[in-house]
PDB file of C-alpha atoms in Angstrom:
ATOM      1  CA  UNK U   1     102.620  64.899 107.424  1.00 52.00           C
ATOM      2  CA  UNK U   2     103.066  67.118 104.393  1.00 70.00           C
ATOM      3  CA  UNK U   3     103.341  70.867 104.660  1.00 75.00           C
ATOM      4  CA  UNK U   4     100.336  71.322 102.380  1.00 80.00           C
ATOM      5  CA  UNK U   5      98.163  69.172 104.643  1.00 93.00           C
ATOM      6  CA  UNK U   6      98.974  71.337 107.659  1.00 95.00           C
ATOM      7  CA  UNK U   7      98.309  74.470 105.637  1.00 95.00           C
ATOM      8  CA  UNK U   8      94.968  73.048 104.559  1.00 96.00           C
ATOM      9  CA  UNK U   9      94.081  72.190 108.149  1.00 96.00           C
ATOM     10  CA  UNK U  10      94.684  75.780 109.168  1.00 97.00           C
ATOM     11  CA  UNK U  11      92.384  77.045 106.434  1.00 97.00           C
ATOM     12  CA  UNK U  12      89.742  74.553 107.535  1.00 98.00           C
ATOM     13  CA  UNK U  13      90.054  75.675 111.152  1.00 98.00           C
ATOM     14  CA  UNK U  14      89.812  79.349 110.207  1.00 98.00           C
ATOM     15  CA  UNK U  15      86.822  78.739 107.941  1.00 98.00           C
ATOM     16  CA  UNK U  16      85.109  76.797 110.720  1.00 98.00           C
ATOM     17  CA  UNK U  17      85.594  79.667 113.138  1.00 98.00           C
ATOM     18  CA  UNK U  18      84.343  82.183 110.589  1.00 98.00           C
ATOM     19  CA  UNK U  19      81.237  80.100 110.011  1.00 98.00           C
ATOM     20  CA  UNK U  20      80.588  79.883 113.750  1.00 98.00           C
ATOM     21  CA  UNK U  21      80.939  83.630 114.169  1.00 98.00           C
ATOM     22  CA  UNK U  22      78.716  84.288 111.144  1.00 98.00           C
ATOM     23  CA  UNK U  23      75.958  82.048 112.495  1.00 98.00           C
ATOM     24  CA  UNK U  24      76.211  82.625 116.248  1.00 98.00           C
ATOM     25  CA  UNK U  25      77.125  86.320 116.410  1.00 98.00           C
ATOM     26  CA  UNK U  26      74.912  87.670 113.615  1.00 98.00           C
ATOM     27  CA  UNK U  27      72.452  89.487 115.886  1.00 98.00           C
ATOM     28  CA  UNK U  28      75.209  91.095 117.954  1.00 98.00           C
ATOM     29  CA  UNK U  29      77.164  92.130 114.866  1.00 98.00           C
ATOM     30  CA  UNK U  30      74.011  93.813 113.566  1.00 98.00           C
ATOM     31  CA  UNK U  31      73.557  95.507 116.946  1.00 98.00           C
ATOM     32  CA  UNK U  32      77.139  96.782 116.857  1.00 98.00           C
ATOM     33  CA  UNK U  33      76.626  98.085 113.338  1.00 98.00           C
ATOM     34  CA  UNK U  34      73.499  99.886 114.483  1.00 98.00           C
ATOM     35  CA  UNK U  35      75.379 101.557 117.360  1.00 98.00           C
ATOM     36  CA  UNK U  36      77.953 102.853 114.901  1.00 98.00           C
ATOM     37  CA  UNK U  37      75.320 104.023 112.426  1.00 98.00           C
ATOM     38  CA  UNK U  38      73.473 105.848 115.217  1.00 98.00           C
ATOM     39  CA  UNK U  39      76.679 107.603 116.267  1.00 98.00           C
ATOM     40  CA  UNK U  40      77.496 108.720 112.728  1.00 98.00           C
ATOM     41  CA  UNK U  41      73.944 109.951 112.182  1.00 98.00           C
ATOM     42  CA  UNK U  42      74.054 111.917 115.444  1.00 98.00           C
ATOM     43  CA  UNK U  43      77.324 113.646 114.579  1.00 97.00           C
ATOM     44  CA  UNK U  44      79.449 111.642 116.998  1.00 98.00           C
ATOM     45  CA  UNK U  45      82.863 110.068 116.474  1.00 97.00           C
ATOM     46  CA  UNK U  46      84.181 106.519 116.116  1.00 98.00           C
ATOM     47  CA  UNK U  47      87.291 104.986 117.650  1.00 98.00           C
ATOM     48  CA  UNK U  48      88.939 101.561 117.670  1.00 97.00           C
ATOM     49  CA  UNK U  49      91.532 100.269 120.121  1.00 95.00           C
ATOM     50  CA  UNK U  50      93.588  97.127 120.443  1.00 94.00           C
ATOM     51  CA  UNK U  51      96.937  96.306 122.015  1.00 90.00           C
ATOM     52  CA  UNK U  52      99.614  93.990 120.667  1.00 89.00           C
ATOM     53  CA  UNK U  53      98.344  91.755 117.882  1.00 91.00           C
ATOM     54  CA  UNK U  54      94.807  92.825 118.786  1.00 94.00           C
ATOM     55  CA  UNK U  55      95.760  96.224 117.383  1.00 93.00           C
ATOM     56  CA  UNK U  56      95.927  94.753 113.872  1.00 95.00           C
ATOM     57  CA  UNK U  57      92.141  94.349 113.353  1.00 97.00           C
ATOM     58  CA  UNK U  58      91.647  97.822 114.855  1.00 96.00           C
ATOM     59  CA  UNK U  59      94.147  99.361 112.443  1.00 95.00           C
ATOM     60  CA  UNK U  60      92.543  97.459 109.574  1.00 96.00           C
ATOM     61  CA  UNK U  61      89.383  99.580 109.725  1.00 97.00           C
ATOM     62  CA  UNK U  62      91.167 102.952 109.944  1.00 97.00           C
ATOM     63  CA  UNK U  63      91.858 104.963 106.752  1.00 96.00           C
ATOM     64  CA  UNK U  64      90.880 101.934 104.723  1.00 95.00           C
ATOM     65  CA  UNK U  65      89.593 101.780 101.163  1.00 96.00           C
ATOM     66  CA  UNK U  66      86.033 100.513 101.351  1.00 97.00           C
ATOM     67  CA  UNK U  67      85.828 101.477 105.030  1.00 97.00           C
ATOM     68  CA  UNK U  68      84.228 104.248 107.030  1.00 98.00           C
ATOM     69  CA  UNK U  69      86.319 107.410 106.949  1.00 98.00           C
ATOM     70  CA  UNK U  70      85.248 108.266 110.500  1.00 97.00           C
ATOM     71  CA  UNK U  71      86.916 105.311 112.214  1.00 98.00           C
ATOM     72  CA  UNK U  72      89.911 106.555 114.213  1.00 97.00           C
ATOM     73  CA  UNK U  73      92.627 104.501 115.909  1.00 95.00           C
ATOM     74  CA  UNK U  74      92.892 105.224 119.627  1.00 94.00           C
ATOM     75  CA  UNK U  75      96.596 104.729 120.138  1.00 85.00           C
ATOM     76  CA  UNK U  76      98.265 103.834 123.412  1.00 82.00           C
ATOM     77  CA  UNK U  77     102.003 104.512 122.936  1.00 80.00           C
ATOM     78  CA  UNK U  78     104.077 101.359 123.093  1.00 74.00           C
ATOM     79  CA  UNK U  79     101.172  98.932 122.682  1.00 79.00           C
ATOM     80  CA  UNK U  80     100.049  99.330 119.072  1.00 80.00           C
ATOM     81  CA  UNK U  81     102.466  96.912 117.438  1.00 74.00           C
ATOM     82  CA  UNK U  82     105.826  95.215 117.582  1.00 73.00           C
ATOM     83  CA  UNK U  83     107.763  98.322 116.554  1.00 72.00           C
ATOM     84  CA  UNK U  84     108.439  99.174 120.205  1.00 77.00           C
ATOM     85  CA  UNK U  85     111.733  97.821 121.528  1.00 78.00           C
ATOM     86  CA  UNK U  86     111.838  95.514 123.276  1.00 86.00           C
ATOM     87  CA  UNK U  87     108.672  94.003 121.826  1.00 80.00           C
ATOM     88  CA  UNK U  88     107.875  92.505 125.223  1.00 81.00           C
ATOM     89  CA  UNK U  89     107.332  96.023 126.586  1.00 75.00           C
ATOM     90  CA  UNK U  90     103.980  96.159 124.810  1.00 76.00           C
ATOM     91  CA  UNK U  91     102.739  93.136 126.717  1.00 80.00           C
ATOM     92  CA  UNK U  92     103.947  94.633 129.980  1.00 80.00           C
ATOM     93  CA  UNK U  93     102.153  97.930 129.327  1.00 78.00           C
ATOM     94  CA  UNK U  94      98.849  96.087 128.909  1.00 79.00           C
ATOM     95  CA  UNK U  95      99.044  95.276 132.616  1.00 76.00           C
ATOM     96  CA  UNK U  96      99.712  98.818 133.835  1.00 74.00           C
ATOM     97  CA  UNK U  97      96.913 100.294 135.939  1.00 77.00           C
ATOM     98  CA  UNK U  98      95.816 103.821 135.077  1.00 78.00           C
ATOM     99  CA  UNK U  99      97.205 103.932 131.546  1.00 81.00           C
ATOM    100  CA  UNK U 100      93.806 103.679 129.860  1.00 84.00           C
ATOM    101  CA  UNK U 101      92.374 106.588 131.814  1.00 88.00           C
ATOM    102  CA  UNK U 102      95.307 108.807 130.925  1.00 89.00           C
ATOM    103  CA  UNK U 103      94.917 107.986 127.229  1.00 90.00           C
ATOM    104  CA  UNK U 104      91.180 108.651 127.208  1.00 92.00           C
ATOM    105  CA  UNK U 105      91.589 111.914 129.102  1.00 90.00           C
ATOM    106  CA  UNK U 106      93.965 113.214 126.423  1.00 90.00           C
ATOM    107  CA  UNK U 107      91.933 111.913 123.476  1.00 94.00           C
ATOM    108  CA  UNK U 108      89.076 113.619 121.604  1.00 94.00           C
ATOM    109  CA  UNK U 109      86.645 110.854 122.644  1.00 95.00           C
ATOM    110  CA  UNK U 110      83.520 112.241 124.302  1.00 96.00           C
ATOM    111  CA  UNK U 111      79.985 111.443 125.376  1.00 97.00           C
ATOM    112  CA  UNK U 112      77.978 109.759 122.613  1.00 97.00           C
ATOM    113  CA  UNK U 113      80.994 108.459 120.689  1.00 98.00           C
ATOM    114  CA  UNK U 114      81.576 104.763 120.004  1.00 98.00           C
ATOM    115  CA  UNK U 115      84.735 102.889 120.981  1.00 98.00           C
ATOM    116  CA  UNK U 116      85.477  99.395 119.700  1.00 98.00           C
ATOM    117  CA  UNK U 117      87.893  97.611 122.041  1.00 98.00           C
ATOM    118  CA  UNK U 118      89.626  94.498 120.753  1.00 97.00           C
ATOM    119  CA  UNK U 119      91.301  92.149 123.203  1.00 96.00           C
ATOM    120  CA  UNK U 120      91.552  88.418 122.645  1.00 96.00           C
ATOM    121  CA  UNK U 121      91.760  87.516 126.324  1.00 95.00           C
ATOM    122  CA  UNK U 122      90.046  90.606 127.714  1.00 95.00           C
ATOM    123  CA  UNK U 123      91.829  89.935 130.997  1.00 94.00           C
ATOM    124  CA  UNK U 124      94.501  92.629 131.180  1.00 92.00           C
ATOM    125  CA  UNK U 125      94.171  95.959 132.941  1.00 90.00           C
ATOM    126  CA  UNK U 126      94.422  98.053 129.782  1.00 91.00           C
ATOM    127  CA  UNK U 127      91.328  96.829 127.871  1.00 94.00           C
ATOM    128  CA  UNK U 128      89.279  96.403 131.063  1.00 95.00           C
ATOM    129  CA  UNK U 129      90.016  99.927 132.265  1.00 94.00           C
ATOM    130  CA  UNK U 130      89.611 101.334 128.763  1.00 94.00           C
ATOM    131  CA  UNK U 131      86.058  99.981 128.674  1.00 97.00           C
ATOM    132  CA  UNK U 132      85.263 101.056 132.227  1.00 96.00           C
ATOM    133  CA  UNK U 133      86.555 104.584 131.715  1.00 95.00           C
ATOM    134  CA  UNK U 134      84.950 104.955 128.305  1.00 97.00           C
ATOM    135  CA  UNK U 135      81.506 104.060 129.604  1.00 97.00           C
ATOM    136  CA  UNK U 136      81.998 106.352 132.594  1.00 96.00           C
ATOM    137  CA  UNK U 137      82.329 109.342 130.257  1.00 96.00           C
ATOM    138  CA  UNK U 138      79.365 108.282 128.137  1.00 97.00           C
ATOM    139  CA  UNK U 139      80.860 106.353 125.263  1.00 98.00           C
ATOM    140  CA  UNK U 140      79.191 103.290 123.806  1.00 98.00           C
ATOM    141  CA  UNK U 141      81.605 100.360 123.962  1.00 98.00           C
ATOM    142  CA  UNK U 142      81.747  97.413 121.591  1.00 98.00           C
ATOM    143  CA  UNK U 143      84.022  94.631 122.830  1.00 98.00           C
ATOM    144  CA  UNK U 144      85.555  92.055 120.492  1.00 98.00           C
ATOM    145  CA  UNK U 145      87.023  89.241 122.556  1.00 98.00           C
ATOM    146  CA  UNK U 146      87.101  85.512 123.195  1.00 97.00           C
ATOM    147  CA  UNK U 147      84.532  84.836 125.890  1.00 97.00           C
ATOM    148  CA  UNK U 148      86.240  81.499 126.616  1.00 97.00           C
ATOM    149  CA  UNK U 149      89.026  83.340 128.430  1.00 96.00           C
ATOM    150  CA  UNK U 150      86.556  84.689 130.983  1.00 93.00           C
ATOM    151  CA  UNK U 151      85.654  81.149 132.051  1.00 92.00           C
ATOM    152  CA  UNK U 152      89.045  79.468 131.673  1.00 94.00           C
ATOM    153  CA  UNK U 153      91.470  82.125 132.955  1.00 95.00           C
ATOM    154  CA  UNK U 154      91.634  84.689 135.754  1.00 95.00           C
ATOM    155  CA  UNK U 155      91.383  88.423 135.243  1.00 94.00           C
ATOM    156  CA  UNK U 156      94.550  90.452 135.742  1.00 92.00           C
ATOM    157  CA  UNK U 157      92.554  93.532 136.718  1.00 91.00           C
ATOM    158  CA  UNK U 158      92.042  94.386 140.381  1.00 88.00           C
ATOM    159  CA  UNK U 159      88.269  94.188 139.883  1.00 93.00           C
ATOM    160  CA  UNK U 160      88.464  90.564 138.798  1.00 92.00           C
ATOM    161  CA  UNK U 161      86.421  91.433 135.714  1.00 95.00           C
ATOM    162  CA  UNK U 162      87.021  91.047 131.990  1.00 97.00           C
ATOM    163  CA  UNK U 163      86.465  93.288 128.978  1.00 97.00           C
ATOM    164  CA  UNK U 164      83.178  91.537 128.280  1.00 97.00           C
ATOM    165  CA  UNK U 165      81.795  92.775 131.610  1.00 97.00           C
ATOM    166  CA  UNK U 166      82.006  96.456 130.602  1.00 97.00           C
ATOM    167  CA  UNK U 167      80.562  96.597 127.089  1.00 98.00           C
ATOM    168  CA  UNK U 168      77.278  97.610 125.507  1.00 98.00           C
ATOM    169  CA  UNK U 169      77.772  94.884 122.895  1.00 98.00           C
ATOM    170  CA  UNK U 170      80.127  91.889 123.117  1.00 98.00           C
ATOM    171  CA  UNK U 171      81.248  90.065 119.976  1.00 98.00           C
ATOM    172  CA  UNK U 172      82.713  86.634 120.707  1.00 98.00           C
ATOM    173  CA  UNK U 173      85.489  85.552 118.342  1.00 98.00           C
ATOM    174  CA  UNK U 174      85.154  81.912 119.506  1.00 98.00           C
ATOM    175  CA  UNK U 175      88.949  81.589 119.694  1.00 98.00           C
ATOM    176  CA  UNK U 176      90.088  78.917 122.131  1.00 97.00           C
ATOM    177  CA  UNK U 177      92.370  79.854 125.011  1.00 97.00           C
ATOM    178  CA  UNK U 178      95.927  79.879 123.701  1.00 96.00           C
ATOM    179  CA  UNK U 179      95.040  80.998 120.158  1.00 97.00           C
ATOM    180  CA  UNK U 180      96.628  78.063 118.322  1.00 97.00           C
ATOM    181  CA  UNK U 181      94.587  75.878 115.992  1.00 97.00           C
ATOM    182  CA  UNK U 182      97.040  73.087 115.180  1.00 96.00           C
ATOM    183  CA  UNK U 183      99.229  70.541 116.931  1.00 94.00           C
ATOM    184  CA  UNK U 184     101.555  67.832 115.677  1.00 94.00           C
ATOM    185  CA  UNK U 185     103.580  65.022 117.157  1.00 92.00           C
ATOM    186  CA  UNK U 186     107.170  66.176 117.366  1.00 91.00           C
ATOM    187  CA  UNK U 187     106.223  69.818 117.920  1.00 93.00           C
ATOM    188  CA  UNK U 188     105.931  70.613 121.607  1.00 95.00           C
ATOM    189  CA  UNK U 189     103.822  73.774 121.348  1.00 96.00           C
ATOM    190  CA  UNK U 190     100.488  74.268 119.561  1.00 96.00           C
ATOM    191  CA  UNK U 191     100.718  76.624 116.592  1.00 97.00           C
ATOM    192  CA  UNK U 192      98.819  78.481 113.834  1.00 97.00           C
ATOM    193  CA  UNK U 193      96.866  81.305 115.545  1.00 97.00           C
ATOM    194  CA  UNK U 194      93.588  82.371 113.894  1.00 98.00           C
ATOM    195  CA  UNK U 195      92.529  85.310 116.040  1.00 97.00           C
ATOM    196  CA  UNK U 196      93.668  87.969 113.570  1.00 97.00           C
ATOM    197  CA  UNK U 197      91.821  86.345 110.666  1.00 98.00           C
ATOM    198  CA  UNK U 198      88.597  85.991 112.630  1.00 98.00           C
ATOM    199  CA  UNK U 199      88.708  89.314 114.451  1.00 98.00           C
ATOM    200  CA  UNK U 200      89.478  91.240 111.266  1.00 98.00           C
ATOM    201  CA  UNK U 201      86.495  89.559 109.622  1.00 98.00           C
ATOM    202  CA  UNK U 202      84.304  90.548 112.569  1.00 98.00           C
ATOM    203  CA  UNK U 203      85.416  94.149 112.278  1.00 98.00           C
ATOM    204  CA  UNK U 204      84.702  94.287 108.558  1.00 98.00           C
ATOM    205  CA  UNK U 205      81.309  92.659 109.108  1.00 98.00           C
ATOM    206  CA  UNK U 206      80.459  95.332 111.676  1.00 98.00           C
ATOM    207  CA  UNK U 207      81.556  98.071 109.278  1.00 98.00           C
ATOM    208  CA  UNK U 208      79.382  96.558 106.540  1.00 98.00           C
ATOM    209  CA  UNK U 209      76.415  96.437 108.915  1.00 98.00           C
ATOM    210  CA  UNK U 210      77.027 100.060 109.868  1.00 98.00           C
ATOM    211  CA  UNK U 211      77.130 101.153 106.218  1.00 98.00           C
ATOM    212  CA  UNK U 212      73.850  99.362 105.593  1.00 98.00           C
ATOM    213  CA  UNK U 213      72.349 100.905 108.707  1.00 98.00           C
ATOM    214  CA  UNK U 214      73.263 104.391 107.508  1.00 98.00           C
ATOM    215  CA  UNK U 215      71.743 103.713 104.094  1.00 98.00           C
ATOM    216  CA  UNK U 216      68.554 102.539 105.825  1.00 97.00           C
ATOM    217  CA  UNK U 217      68.480 105.876 107.651  1.00 97.00           C
ATOM    218  CA  UNK U 218      68.765 107.738 104.370  1.00 97.00           C
ATOM    219  CA  UNK U 219      72.368 108.777 105.030  1.00 97.00           C
ATOM    220  CA  UNK U 220      75.173 108.259 102.528  1.00 97.00           C
ATOM    221  CA  UNK U 221      77.859 106.299 104.427  1.00 98.00           C
ATOM    222  CA  UNK U 222      81.138 108.271 104.566  1.00 97.00           C
ATOM    223  CA  UNK U 223      83.162 105.579 102.826  1.00 98.00           C
ATOM    224  CA  UNK U 224      86.672 105.862 101.437  1.00 98.00           C
ATOM    225  CA  UNK U 225      87.639 104.676  97.982  1.00 97.00           C
ATOM    226  CA  UNK U 226      90.955 103.210  96.923  1.00 97.00           C
ATOM    227  CA  UNK U 227      93.500 105.820  95.936  1.00 92.00           C
ATOM    228  CA  UNK U 228      94.637 103.389  93.247  1.00 94.00           C
ATOM    229  CA  UNK U 229      91.455 103.710  91.169  1.00 95.00           C
ATOM    230  CA  UNK U 230      90.613 106.681  88.981  1.00 96.00           C
ATOM    231  CA  UNK U 231      88.844 109.378  90.948  1.00 96.00           C
ATOM    232  CA  UNK U 232      89.707 107.836  94.300  1.00 96.00           C
ATOM    233  CA  UNK U 233      91.770 110.747  95.593  1.00 96.00           C
ATOM    234  CA  UNK U 234      89.100 113.255  94.634  1.00 97.00           C
ATOM    235  CA  UNK U 235      86.377 111.207  96.278  1.00 97.00           C
ATOM    236  CA  UNK U 236      88.357 110.829  99.493  1.00 97.00           C
ATOM    237  CA  UNK U 237      89.191 114.521  99.537  1.00 96.00           C
ATOM    238  CA  UNK U 238      85.504 115.414  99.476  1.00 97.00           C
ATOM    239  CA  UNK U 239      84.673 112.930 102.238  1.00 97.00           C
ATOM    240  CA  UNK U 240      87.500 114.156 104.451  1.00 96.00           C
ATOM    241  CA  UNK U 241      86.529 117.760 103.936  1.00 96.00           C
ATOM    242  CA  UNK U 242      82.885 117.107 104.788  1.00 96.00           C
ATOM    243  CA  UNK U 243      83.688 115.055 107.894  1.00 96.00           C
ATOM    244  CA  UNK U 244      86.999 116.655 108.836  1.00 95.00           C
ATOM    245  CA  UNK U 245      85.858 117.543 112.345  1.00 95.00           C
ATOM    246  CA  UNK U 246      85.443 113.835 113.126  1.00 96.00           C
ATOM    247  CA  UNK U 247      88.618 112.513 111.489  1.00 97.00           C
ATOM    248  CA  UNK U 248      91.701 112.577 113.715  1.00 94.00           C
ATOM    249  CA  UNK U 249      94.235 110.473 111.804  1.00 91.00           C
ATOM    250  CA  UNK U 250      95.215 113.439 109.590  1.00 83.00           C
ATOM    251  CA  UNK U 251      96.519 115.741 112.316  1.00 73.00           C
TER     252      UNK U 251
END
């Protein structure tokens, strides 16, 4: 089989998943956007969290041209990427009980804020406890996960629950257990994960819905412009000054 055929099959698989999410999750994406718009309108703050590769879609909506300036990354040291050594430590930290509570306690997140938690499996202690603790202190929680894991795997949290069980809104990425879209005779393991493509698209769709929701409320969405277009730096400076008390990635 030619390399180009496999590449094309991956694109087809990713497009199919995107179409499913677009059609099947539309109402919940709109609901998530409304939660975010409500929080912005009320003067509350926005946070996104993900561990390992699930941190990538969370980071993608923080300090992003065309994105909401108020979205902050809720970082858990050692879990936000593969820069930690050894890289396997990040996976281990996702299973540590109590870590999420400690992070939330030392963060600026408070009652009325919104936290988006991204976890493909939703089965590890870190995302489950992050959602549980966040709701306990009055945050609204949006979970982005693959619901399939909750029926085909076992939770690793002592409660036996998954991320999806502790959210105000759950967005299902439709990713199959294992996160690999392709297989081929002669290759023992499945390959070509699509979770980052799909989850990043979900996050941007939610941000778009939130911007529209703010406009519907008569509020100018606090969007950032590209610093590589004329006037971008000046625009962003004004936005950051106006909303500086809700932006935490600058200090």
